[in-house]
Amino acid sequence: MTVYETDVPGVGRKFEYELGGEDRLVVLIHHDGKREVFRRPSADADGTKLFELSDKQAREFGTILEGAYFQPVDLDRVEVPLGESIIEWTELPEGSPLDGESLREADLRQRTGVSVMAVQRGEETLANPESDFELTAGDILVTIGTRDEQGEFDDLISG
Amino acid sequence: MAEQVLVEVGIALTALAVGGALAARANQSVIPVYILVGILVGPNPPTEVGPVSLTLVENREFIDVLAELGVVFLLFFLGLEFSLERLVEGWDRLVGIGTVDFVANFGAGVALGLAFGFSPVETLFVAGVVYISSSAVITKSLIDRGWIANPESEAILGTLVFEDILIAVYLAVLSAVALGSGGVEEAATSVAASFAFLGALTLIAWYGTEYVERLFSADSDELFMLRVVGVTTLVAGAALLAGASEAVAAFFVGTAFSSTDHVHRIEDAVSPVRDLFAAVFFLSIGLGTDVTLLPEVAGLLLAAVVVTTLTKLASGTAGGFLYGLNRRRAIRVGVGLVPRGEFSLIIAALATSVGTGALGTTIPAFAVGYVLVMSILGTVLMGYADSLTAYAGESGPSLR
């Protein structure tokens, strides 16, 4: 991603941020702090103004964009320390050997050492699933175990 | 007497405020409106509406001093915004587009001046008035129209940067020539004296950055503003005493600040001072305008409007192609550069201060009429830029 920066005499500075291809976001920062944001979908098209923010609004809105208030869950890195054990949320990938197996068949406790505390499927969360619960790709398994056991589990589900 | 002056200045500023509000509502540039306000409340006709006298502001001395400060701070900010970065990046294109712009439009001005029988010095004034585009009107229009987000804005702003440097040189030469009394030797001496003064300023601007930085580090905005305004005004006044142009001196003081860390703070703390004085400057131009002279310059005015609109369109479009823009964007560059404004008026004010022959009468009247037409015509044309393209044929393949 390239950012082009130019001076606009008497007004402020202009930044162009490549979104991919010729699509660009153009941000004009005025000396008085006002921000104007335009989008130019291609080199031949004209920029259309999306919105304008005051200095204060821009800073607050910027921190939301930065993710300072709420981070989207990055499934690979969510960890809750619990003594030696940690809790991890892991998505069952497409083509995993566990896809279509029941928890009994998967026998995760024996094979890796982790216990399945809950399964999230779409909007639903099933706590403490029964042993005949059938896993499908896309399920998010909430498992508890040591770091090593979690590693074993990761290797297993990705096949 | 003092109470008289205070109430007149009050009337003038209130009229400006009302005019500015109307301009904002009509989405027009404030410059032509401020001039019209000055024409209305000034001592020249129109002097009355029925039984009501319209000659509200007659004490010119105080207003003229404020107006002088307006010129000083307009040029000071021009110097402040002067960025080497812009010059260095793509300087070859910049010089290309700037040269085309200068040759076409200054040339048209010279041709007009000679065709209408002005003397060489008067012709130089006319050429300056029609050459220089208005940074204030154009940047505001670019933002209002959203063109600022498009590639054509680079070419337009580049041209303005080139013009701004050239106008500093032009004003320096012109005021030395015009204010020198007559003889070639006299003129040469005053040119030399003013260039010596400006040269010294330039050296300070280049090598004194650190000093300027330290000297102007004040804690409170109030003290900071006073230092900047004080030093700028003092240097401009000293330049005038030395026979140099106060406007150009202010430009150099601005450049001395342009490479320090104070730029942003000046924008914040000193801009309001500039806006106030600049508004009074436009008003005072209106106050000094005798509309009864306009019929005398109508022929010149009409010729200048037609010819220099076309030359700007042509030179701007050519410059747009130099920047590798497609036809539609190149034509926009031409249209975008049509508005003339504050700098043409500064040249007119210089003509008034010389005050001999046509310089004191017809040229200022012409400049005011010209700016009124061009500042409004230019912004209106920008709305029709894309229809103009349709007349000029389909747009070719884009290079950008």
Coordinates of C-alpha atoms in Angstrom, one line a residue:
Chain A
M1 CA 0.0 0.0 0.0
T2 CA 1.5 3.3 -1.1
V3 CA 0.6 6.6 0.4
Y4 CA 1.2 9.8 -1.6
E5 CA 1.6 13.0 0.3
T6 CA 1.5 16.5 -1.2
D7 CA 1.5 20.0 0.1
V8 CA -1.6 22.2 -0.8
P9 CA -0.3 25.8 -0.4
G10 CA -2.6 27.8 1.9
V11 CA -4.8 24.9 2.7
G12 CA -2.9 22.0 4.3
R13 CA -1.7 18.6 3.1
K14 CA -3.2 16.0 0.9
F15 CA -2.8 12.2 1.3
E16 CA -3.7 9.6 -1.3
Y17 CA -4.0 6.1 -0.1
E18 CA -4.1 3.2 -2.5
L19 CA -7.0 0.8 -1.8
G20 CA -5.9 -1.6 -4.6
G21 CA -5.8 -1.2 -8.3
E22 CA -6.5 2.4 -9.2
D23 CA -9.0 2.9 -6.4
R24 CA -7.8 5.6 -4.0
L25 CA -8.9 7.3 -0.8
V26 CA -7.9 11.0 -0.8
V27 CA -7.7 12.7 2.6
L28 CA -7.3 16.5 2.7
I29 CA -6.1 17.8 6.1
H30 CA -6.8 21.5 6.4
H31 CA -4.6 23.7 8.6
D32 CA -7.5 24.2 10.9
G33 CA -7.7 20.5 11.5
K34 CA -10.7 19.8 9.3
R35 CA -10.5 16.5 7.3
E36 CA -12.2 15.9 4.0
V37 CA -12.2 12.4 2.7
F38 CA -12.8 11.6 -1.0
R39 CA -12.8 8.4 -2.9
R40 CA -11.5 8.2 -6.5
P41 CA -12.5 4.7 -7.9
S42 CA -10.2 5.0 -11.0
A43 CA -7.7 7.4 -12.5
D44 CA -10.3 8.6 -15.0
A45 CA -13.1 9.0 -12.5
D46 CA -13.7 12.1 -10.4
G47 CA -13.3 11.9 -6.7
T48 CA -16.5 12.0 -4.7
K49 CA -16.6 13.4 -1.3
L50 CA -17.4 10.8 1.3
F51 CA -17.5 12.8 4.5
E52 CA -15.8 15.6 6.4
L53 CA -14.8 15.6 10.1
S54 CA -13.5 18.2 12.5
D55 CA -10.1 17.7 14.1
K56 CA -11.6 16.2 17.3
Q57 CA -14.0 13.9 15.5
A58 CA -11.2 12.7 13.2
R59 CA -9.0 11.7 16.1
E60 CA -11.8 9.9 17.9
F61 CA -13.0 8.2 14.7
G62 CA -9.4 7.4 13.8
T63 CA -9.0 5.5 17.1
I64 CA -12.0 3.4 16.2
L65 CA -10.5 2.6 12.9
E66 CA -7.3 1.7 14.6
G67 CA -9.1 -0.7 16.8
A68 CA -8.2 0.9 20.0
Y69 CA -11.8 0.4 21.4
F70 CA -12.5 -3.0 20.0
Q71 CA -10.2 -5.4 18.4
P72 CA -11.8 -7.9 15.9
V73 CA -11.1 -11.4 17.3
D74 CA -8.0 -12.9 15.8
L75 CA -8.7 -16.5 16.3
D76 CA -5.1 -17.6 16.1
R77 CA -4.1 -15.5 19.1
V78 CA -6.8 -15.4 21.7
E79 CA -5.4 -16.8 24.9
V80 CA -6.8 -16.8 28.4
P81 CA -4.1 -17.9 31.0
L82 CA -5.4 -20.4 33.5
G83 CA -2.4 -21.7 35.5
E84 CA -0.5 -24.0 33.3
S85 CA -3.5 -24.3 31.0
I86 CA -4.8 -21.9 28.4
I87 CA -8.1 -21.5 26.7
E88 CA -8.1 -21.2 23.0
W89 CA -10.7 -20.6 20.3
T90 CA -9.9 -22.6 17.2
E91 CA -11.9 -22.8 14.0
L92 CA -12.2 -26.2 12.3
P93 CA -10.9 -25.6 8.8
E94 CA -12.4 -26.9 5.6
G95 CA -11.1 -30.4 4.9
S96 CA -10.1 -31.1 8.5
P97 CA -10.0 -34.9 9.3
L98 CA -12.4 -34.1 12.2
D99 CA -15.1 -32.7 9.8
G100 CA -18.2 -34.9 10.3
E101 CA -16.8 -36.8 13.3
S102 CA -18.6 -36.9 16.6
L103 CA -16.7 -35.8 19.7
R104 CA -16.6 -39.4 20.8
E105 CA -15.0 -40.5 17.5
A106 CA -12.6 -37.6 17.6
D107 CA -11.5 -38.6 21.1
L108 CA -9.6 -35.3 21.5
R109 CA -8.9 -35.9 25.2
Q110 CA -6.9 -39.1 24.6
R111 CA -5.2 -38.0 21.4
T112 CA -4.1 -34.5 22.4
G113 CA -4.9 -33.8 26.0
V114 CA -7.3 -30.9 25.4
S115 CA -10.9 -30.8 26.6
V116 CA -13.7 -29.3 24.6
M117 CA -15.5 -26.8 26.8
A118 CA -17.8 -25.4 24.2
V119 CA -18.5 -25.2 20.5
Q120 CA -19.6 -22.0 18.7
R121 CA -21.5 -22.6 15.5
G122 CA -22.6 -19.4 13.8
E123 CA -24.4 -17.3 16.3
E124 CA -25.0 -20.2 18.7
T125 CA -22.7 -21.3 21.4
L126 CA -23.2 -24.8 22.9
A127 CA -21.5 -25.2 26.2
N128 CA -20.3 -28.6 27.4
P129 CA -21.3 -30.5 24.2
E130 CA -22.5 -34.2 24.5
S131 CA -20.2 -36.9 23.2
D132 CA -22.5 -37.6 20.2
F133 CA -22.2 -33.9 19.0
E134 CA -21.1 -33.9 15.4
L135 CA -18.4 -31.5 14.3
T136 CA -18.5 -29.6 11.0
A137 CA -16.0 -27.4 9.3
G138 CA -16.5 -23.8 10.4
D139 CA -17.2 -24.7 14.0
I140 CA -15.2 -22.8 16.6
L141 CA -14.0 -25.1 19.3
V142 CA -13.3 -23.7 22.7
T143 CA -10.6 -25.9 24.2
I144 CA -8.6 -26.0 27.5
G145 CA -5.2 -27.5 27.8
T146 CA -1.5 -26.7 28.2
R147 CA 0.4 -24.9 25.5
D148 CA 1.8 -28.2 24.3
E149 CA -1.5 -29.9 24.3
Q150 CA -3.1 -27.0 22.3
G151 CA -0.2 -27.3 19.8
E152 CA -1.0 -31.0 19.4
F153 CA -4.7 -30.2 18.9
D154 CA -3.8 -27.6 16.3
D155 CA -1.7 -30.1 14.4
L156 CA -4.5 -32.7 14.5
I157 CA -7.3 -30.5 13.2
S158 CA -5.4 -29.1 10.4
G159 CA -4.6 -32.7 9.3
Chain B
M1 CA -12.8 63.8 14.7
A2 CA -11.7 60.6 16.5
E3 CA -15.3 59.6 17.2
Q4 CA -16.0 60.2 13.5
V5 CA -13.2 57.8 12.5
L6 CA -14.3 55.1 14.9
V7 CA -17.8 55.1 13.7
E8 CA -16.7 55.0 10.1
V9 CA -14.4 52.0 10.6
G10 CA -17.2 50.4 12.5
I11 CA -19.5 50.9 9.5
A12 CA -16.9 49.6 7.1
L13 CA -16.2 46.4 9.1
T14 CA -19.9 45.7 9.6
A15 CA -20.6 46.2 5.9
L16 CA -17.8 43.7 5.2
A17 CA -19.4 41.2 7.6
V18 CA -22.8 41.5 6.0
G19 CA -21.2 41.3 2.5
G20 CA -19.2 38.2 3.5
A21 CA -22.3 36.5 4.8
L22 CA -24.1 37.2 1.6
A23 CA -21.1 35.8 -0.4
A24 CA -21.0 32.7 1.7
R25 CA -24.7 32.2 1.1
A26 CA -24.4 32.6 -2.7
N27 CA -21.3 30.3 -2.6
Q28 CA -19.2 33.0 -4.2
S29 CA -15.7 34.2 -3.4
V30 CA -15.7 37.0 -0.9
I31 CA -13.2 39.1 -2.8
P32 CA -15.5 40.7 -5.4
V33 CA -18.2 41.2 -2.7
Y34 CA -15.7 43.1 -0.4
I35 CA -14.8 45.4 -3.4
L36 CA -18.5 46.0 -4.1
V37 CA -19.1 46.9 -0.4
G38 CA -16.2 49.4 -0.7
I39 CA -17.7 50.9 -3.8
L40 CA -21.1 51.3 -2.1
V41 CA -20.0 52.9 1.1
G42 CA -17.2 55.0 -0.3
P43 CA -17.1 58.6 -1.3
N44 CA -17.3 57.9 -5.1
P45 CA -20.7 57.3 -6.8
P46 CA -23.1 55.7 -6.2
T47 CA -23.4 58.3 -3.4
E48 CA -27.1 58.0 -2.5
V49 CA -30.2 55.9 -2.8
G50 CA -33.0 58.4 -3.1
P51 CA -32.7 60.6 0.0
V52 CA -30.3 58.3 1.9
S53 CA -26.6 59.2 1.6
L54 CA -24.3 56.3 0.9
T55 CA -21.1 58.1 1.5
L56 CA -20.5 56.6 4.9
V57 CA -16.7 56.2 4.9
E58 CA -14.6 59.2 4.0
N59 CA -11.7 59.1 6.4
R60 CA -9.2 57.1 4.3
E61 CA -6.0 57.5 6.3
F62 CA -6.7 54.9 9.0
I63 CA -8.3 52.5 6.6
D64 CA -5.4 52.9 4.1
V65 CA -2.9 51.8 6.8
L66 CA -5.0 48.7 7.6
A67 CA -5.2 48.0 3.9
E68 CA -1.5 48.3 3.5
L69 CA -1.1 45.7 6.3
G70 CA -3.5 43.6 4.3
V71 CA -1.1 43.6 1.3
V72 CA 1.8 42.9 3.6
F73 CA 0.2 39.9 5.2
L74 CA -1.2 38.5 2.0
L75 CA 2.3 38.4 0.7
F76 CA 3.8 37.2 4.0
F77 CA 1.5 34.1 3.9
L78 CA 2.4 33.6 0.3
G79 CA 6.1 33.4 1.4
L80 CA 5.2 31.2 4.3
E81 CA 3.4 28.7 2.1
F82 CA 6.3 28.7 -0.3
S83 CA 7.7 25.2 -0.2
L84 CA 10.9 24.1 -1.8
E85 CA 9.5 20.6 -1.7
R86 CA 6.9 21.4 -4.3
L87 CA 9.4 23.2 -6.4
V88 CA 12.0 20.4 -6.3
E89 CA 9.5 17.6 -7.0
G90 CA 8.8 17.7 -10.7
W91 CA 10.5 21.0 -11.2
D92 CA 10.8 20.4 -15.0
R93 CA 7.1 20.1 -15.4
L94 CA 6.5 23.0 -13.1
V95 CA 8.8 25.3 -15.1
G96 CA 7.2 24.0 -18.3
I97 CA 3.7 24.8 -17.2
G98 CA 4.7 28.0 -15.6
T99 CA 6.5 29.3 -18.7
V100 CA 3.6 28.5 -21.0
D101 CA 1.3 30.2 -18.6
F102 CA 3.5 33.3 -18.4
V103 CA 4.3 33.7 -22.1
A104 CA 0.6 33.3 -23.1
N105 CA -1.0 35.5 -20.5
F106 CA 1.7 38.1 -19.8
G107 CA 2.2 38.3 -23.5
A108 CA -1.5 38.9 -24.0
G109 CA -1.4 41.6 -21.4
V110 CA 1.5 43.4 -23.2
A111 CA -0.3 43.2 -26.5
L112 CA -3.5 44.6 -24.9
G113 CA -1.6 47.5 -23.2
L114 CA 0.2 48.5 -26.4
A115 CA -2.9 48.1 -28.5
F116 CA -4.8 50.5 -26.2
G117 CA -2.0 53.1 -26.4
F118 CA -0.4 52.8 -22.9
S119 CA 3.2 53.7 -22.2
P120 CA 5.7 50.9 -21.6
V121 CA 5.5 51.2 -17.8
E122 CA 1.7 51.3 -17.9
T123 CA 1.7 48.3 -20.2
L124 CA 3.8 46.4 -17.6
F125 CA 1.1 47.1 -15.0
V126 CA -1.7 46.0 -17.3
A127 CA 0.2 42.8 -18.2
G128 CA 0.7 41.9 -14.5
V129 CA -3.0 42.5 -13.7
V130 CA -4.2 40.1 -16.4
Y131 CA -1.4 37.5 -15.9
I132 CA -1.7 36.5 -12.3
S133 CA -4.4 34.1 -11.3
S134 CA -5.9 34.3 -7.8
S135 CA -4.6 31.7 -5.4
A136 CA -7.3 32.5 -2.9
V137 CA -10.3 32.2 -5.2
I138 CA -8.9 29.1 -7.0
T139 CA -7.9 27.0 -4.0
K140 CA -11.3 27.7 -2.5
S141 CA -13.1 26.6 -5.7
L142 CA -10.9 23.5 -6.0
I143 CA -12.1 22.4 -2.5
D144 CA -15.7 23.4 -3.1
R145 CA -15.9 21.5 -6.3
G146 CA -13.9 18.5 -5.0
W147 CA -11.4 18.8 -7.8
I148 CA -8.7 18.8 -5.1
A149 CA -9.0 15.0 -5.0
N150 CA -8.3 14.7 -8.7
P151 CA -5.0 14.9 -10.7
E152 CA -5.8 18.2 -12.3
S153 CA -5.3 19.9 -8.9
E154 CA -1.6 19.1 -9.1
A155 CA -1.2 21.0 -12.4
I156 CA -3.3 23.9 -11.1
L157 CA -1.5 24.3 -7.8
G158 CA 1.8 23.9 -9.6
T159 CA 1.0 26.8 -11.9
L160 CA 0.0 28.9 -8.9
V161 CA 3.3 28.1 -7.1
F162 CA 5.2 29.3 -10.2
E163 CA 3.1 32.4 -10.5
D164 CA 3.6 33.3 -6.9
I165 CA 7.4 33.2 -7.2
L166 CA 7.3 35.2 -10.4
I167 CA 5.0 37.8 -8.9
A168 CA 7.5 38.5 -6.1
V169 CA 10.2 39.2 -8.7
Y170 CA 7.8 41.2 -10.9
L171 CA 6.6 43.4 -8.0
A172 CA 10.2 44.0 -6.9
V173 CA 11.2 45.2 -10.4
L174 CA 7.9 47.1 -11.1
S175 CA 7.9 49.1 -7.8
A176 CA 11.6 50.0 -8.3
V177 CA 10.9 51.1 -11.8
A178 CA 7.6 52.9 -11.1
L179 CA 8.6 54.6 -7.9
G180 CA 11.9 55.7 -9.3
S181 CA 11.3 59.3 -10.5
G182 CA 11.7 59.3 -14.2
G183 CA 15.3 59.0 -15.4
V184 CA 17.0 55.8 -16.4
E185 CA 19.8 56.4 -14.0
E186 CA 17.3 57.1 -11.2
A187 CA 15.5 53.9 -12.0
A188 CA 18.6 51.9 -12.1
T189 CA 19.7 53.2 -8.7
S190 CA 16.4 52.5 -7.1
V191 CA 16.3 49.0 -8.6
A192 CA 19.8 48.4 -7.3
A193 CA 18.9 49.7 -3.8
S194 CA 15.8 47.7 -3.5
F195 CA 17.5 44.5 -4.7
A196 CA 20.3 45.1 -2.2
F197 CA 17.7 45.3 0.5
L198 CA 15.8 42.2 -0.7
G199 CA 19.1 40.3 -1.2
A200 CA 20.0 40.9 2.4
L201 CA 16.6 39.7 3.4
T202 CA 17.0 36.6 1.2
L203 CA 20.3 35.7 2.9
I204 CA 18.6 36.0 6.3
A205 CA 15.8 33.9 5.1
W206 CA 18.2 31.1 3.9
Y207 CA 20.8 31.1 6.5
G208 CA 19.0 32.5 9.5
T209 CA 16.5 29.7 10.0
E210 CA 17.9 28.6 13.3
Y211 CA 17.9 32.2 14.6
V212 CA 14.3 32.8 13.4
E213 CA 13.3 29.5 15.1
R214 CA 14.8 30.6 18.4
L215 CA 13.8 34.2 18.3
F216 CA 10.2 33.4 17.8
S217 CA 9.7 30.7 20.4
A218 CA 7.2 32.3 22.7
D219 CA 5.1 30.5 25.2
S220 CA 1.8 32.2 24.6
D221 CA 0.0 32.6 21.3
E222 CA -0.5 36.3 22.0
L223 CA 3.2 37.0 22.4
F224 CA 4.0 34.9 19.4
M225 CA 1.5 36.7 17.2
L226 CA 2.8 40.1 18.3
R227 CA 6.4 39.1 17.5
V228 CA 5.5 37.8 14.0
V229 CA 3.2 40.7 13.2
G230 CA 5.6 43.3 14.6
V231 CA 8.7 42.0 12.8
T232 CA 6.9 41.5 9.5
T233 CA 5.4 45.0 9.6
L234 CA 8.7 46.6 10.6
V235 CA 10.7 44.9 7.8
A236 CA 8.0 45.8 5.3
G237 CA 8.1 49.5 6.5
A238 CA 11.9 49.6 6.3
A239 CA 11.7 48.2 2.8
L240 CA 9.4 50.9 1.7
L241 CA 11.8 53.5 3.2
A242 CA 14.6 51.9 1.3
G243 CA 12.6 52.3 -1.9
A244 CA 11.9 48.6 -2.2
S245 CA 8.5 46.9 -2.4
E246 CA 6.9 46.3 1.1
A247 CA 4.9 43.5 -0.4
V248 CA 8.0 41.7 -1.6
A249 CA 9.8 42.3 1.7
A250 CA 6.9 40.7 3.5
F251 CA 7.1 37.7 1.0
F252 CA 10.7 37.2 2.0
V253 CA 10.0 37.4 5.7
G254 CA 7.4 34.7 5.1
T255 CA 9.9 32.5 3.3
A256 CA 12.2 32.9 6.3
F257 CA 9.5 31.3 8.4
S258 CA 8.6 28.7 5.8
S259 CA 11.3 26.2 6.8
T260 CA 11.0 26.6 10.6
D261 CA 8.6 24.7 12.9
H262 CA 6.5 27.8 13.4
V263 CA 4.5 27.5 10.2
H264 CA 1.6 25.7 11.7
R265 CA 1.5 28.0 14.7
I266 CA 1.5 31.0 12.4
E267 CA -1.4 29.5 10.5
D268 CA -3.3 29.3 13.7
A269 CA -2.4 32.5 15.4
V270 CA -1.7 35.0 12.6
S271 CA -4.3 33.9 10.0
P272 CA -7.1 35.9 11.7
V273 CA -4.9 39.0 11.6
R274 CA -4.3 38.5 7.8
D275 CA -8.0 37.8 7.1
L276 CA -9.0 41.1 8.9
F277 CA -6.5 43.3 7.1
A278 CA -7.0 41.6 3.8
A279 CA -10.7 42.2 4.0
V280 CA -10.0 45.9 4.7
F281 CA -7.6 46.0 1.7
F282 CA -10.3 44.7 -0.7
L283 CA -12.7 47.2 0.8
S284 CA -10.3 50.1 0.4
I285 CA -9.8 49.1 -3.3
G286 CA -13.5 49.6 -3.6
L287 CA -13.5 52.9 -1.7
G288 CA -10.9 54.2 -4.1
T289 CA -12.8 53.0 -7.2
D290 CA -14.5 55.7 -9.3
V291 CA -17.2 53.8 -11.2
T292 CA -17.7 56.8 -13.4
L293 CA -14.4 55.9 -15.0
L294 CA -15.6 52.5 -16.0
P295 CA -17.2 53.6 -19.3
E296 CA -13.8 55.0 -20.3
V297 CA -12.1 51.6 -19.8
A298 CA -15.1 49.5 -21.1
G299 CA -13.4 48.7 -24.4
L300 CA -10.2 47.6 -22.7
L301 CA -12.1 45.7 -20.1
L302 CA -14.2 43.8 -22.7
A303 CA -11.1 43.0 -24.8
A304 CA -9.1 41.9 -21.7
V305 CA -11.9 39.7 -20.4
V306 CA -12.3 37.9 -23.8
V307 CA -8.7 37.6 -24.7
T308 CA -7.2 36.6 -21.3
T309 CA -10.0 34.1 -20.6
L310 CA -9.0 32.4 -23.8
T311 CA -5.3 32.6 -23.2
K312 CA -5.7 31.2 -19.7
L313 CA -7.8 28.4 -21.1
A314 CA -5.3 27.6 -23.8
S315 CA -2.2 27.9 -21.6
G316 CA -3.8 25.9 -18.8
T317 CA -4.9 23.2 -21.2
A318 CA -1.5 22.9 -22.7
G319 CA 0.0 22.8 -19.2
G320 CA -2.4 20.0 -18.3
F321 CA -1.2 18.0 -21.3
L322 CA 2.4 18.6 -20.1
Y323 CA 1.3 17.0 -16.8
G324 CA 0.2 14.0 -18.8
L325 CA -3.5 14.6 -18.1
N326 CA -6.3 13.5 -20.5
R327 CA -8.3 16.1 -22.4
R328 CA -11.1 16.5 -19.9
R329 CA -8.7 17.1 -17.0
A330 CA -6.4 19.3 -19.1
I331 CA -9.3 21.6 -20.0
R332 CA -10.2 21.7 -16.3
V333 CA -6.7 23.1 -15.6
G334 CA -7.3 25.9 -18.1
V335 CA -10.8 26.7 -16.6
G336 CA -9.5 26.4 -13.1
L337 CA -6.8 29.1 -13.7
V338 CA -9.3 31.7 -15.1
P339 CA -10.1 33.5 -11.8
R340 CA -8.0 36.6 -11.1
G341 CA -8.1 38.3 -7.7
E342 CA -6.0 39.6 -4.9
F343 CA -2.6 39.9 -6.7
S344 CA -4.1 41.9 -9.6
L345 CA -5.5 44.2 -7.0
I346 CA -2.2 44.6 -5.3
I347 CA -0.7 45.6 -8.6
A348 CA -3.6 48.1 -9.0
A349 CA -2.9 49.5 -5.5
L350 CA 0.8 50.0 -6.5
A351 CA -0.4 51.8 -9.7
T352 CA -2.6 54.1 -7.5
S353 CA 0.4 54.9 -5.2
V354 CA 2.5 55.9 -8.2
G355 CA -0.5 57.9 -9.4
T356 CA 0.9 59.5 -12.6
G357 CA -1.1 59.6 -15.8
A358 CA -3.2 56.5 -16.5
L359 CA -1.6 54.7 -13.5
G360 CA -3.6 56.9 -11.1
T361 CA -7.0 56.7 -12.9
T362 CA -7.8 54.3 -15.7
I363 CA -5.6 51.3 -14.7
P364 CA -6.9 50.9 -11.2
A365 CA -10.5 51.3 -12.4
F366 CA -9.8 48.7 -15.2
A367 CA -8.1 46.3 -12.6
V368 CA -11.1 46.5 -10.3
G369 CA -13.6 45.9 -13.1
Y370 CA -11.5 43.1 -14.4
V371 CA -11.1 41.4 -11.1
L372 CA -14.9 41.7 -10.4
V373 CA -15.7 40.0 -13.8
M374 CA -12.9 37.4 -13.7
S375 CA -13.3 36.2 -10.2
I376 CA -17.0 35.6 -10.7
L377 CA -16.7 34.4 -14.4
G378 CA -13.9 32.0 -13.4
T379 CA -15.9 30.3 -10.6
V380 CA -19.0 30.1 -12.9
L381 CA -17.0 28.6 -15.7
M382 CA -15.7 25.8 -13.4
G383 CA -19.2 24.6 -13.2
Y384 CA -19.4 24.2 -17.0
A385 CA -15.9 22.8 -17.4
D386 CA -17.1 19.4 -18.5
S387 CA -19.6 20.9 -21.0
L388 CA -16.6 22.8 -22.5
T389 CA -14.9 19.4 -22.9
A390 CA -17.8 18.1 -24.9
Y391 CA -17.3 21.0 -27.4
A392 CA -13.6 20.2 -27.6
G393 CA -14.3 16.6 -28.7
E394 CA -14.1 13.3 -26.9
S395 CA -11.5 12.7 -24.3
G396 CA -8.4 10.9 -25.5
P397 CA -6.9 7.9 -23.7
S398 CA -5.8 8.8 -20.2
L399 CA -2.2 8.6 -19.3
R400 CA -2.8 8.6 -15.6

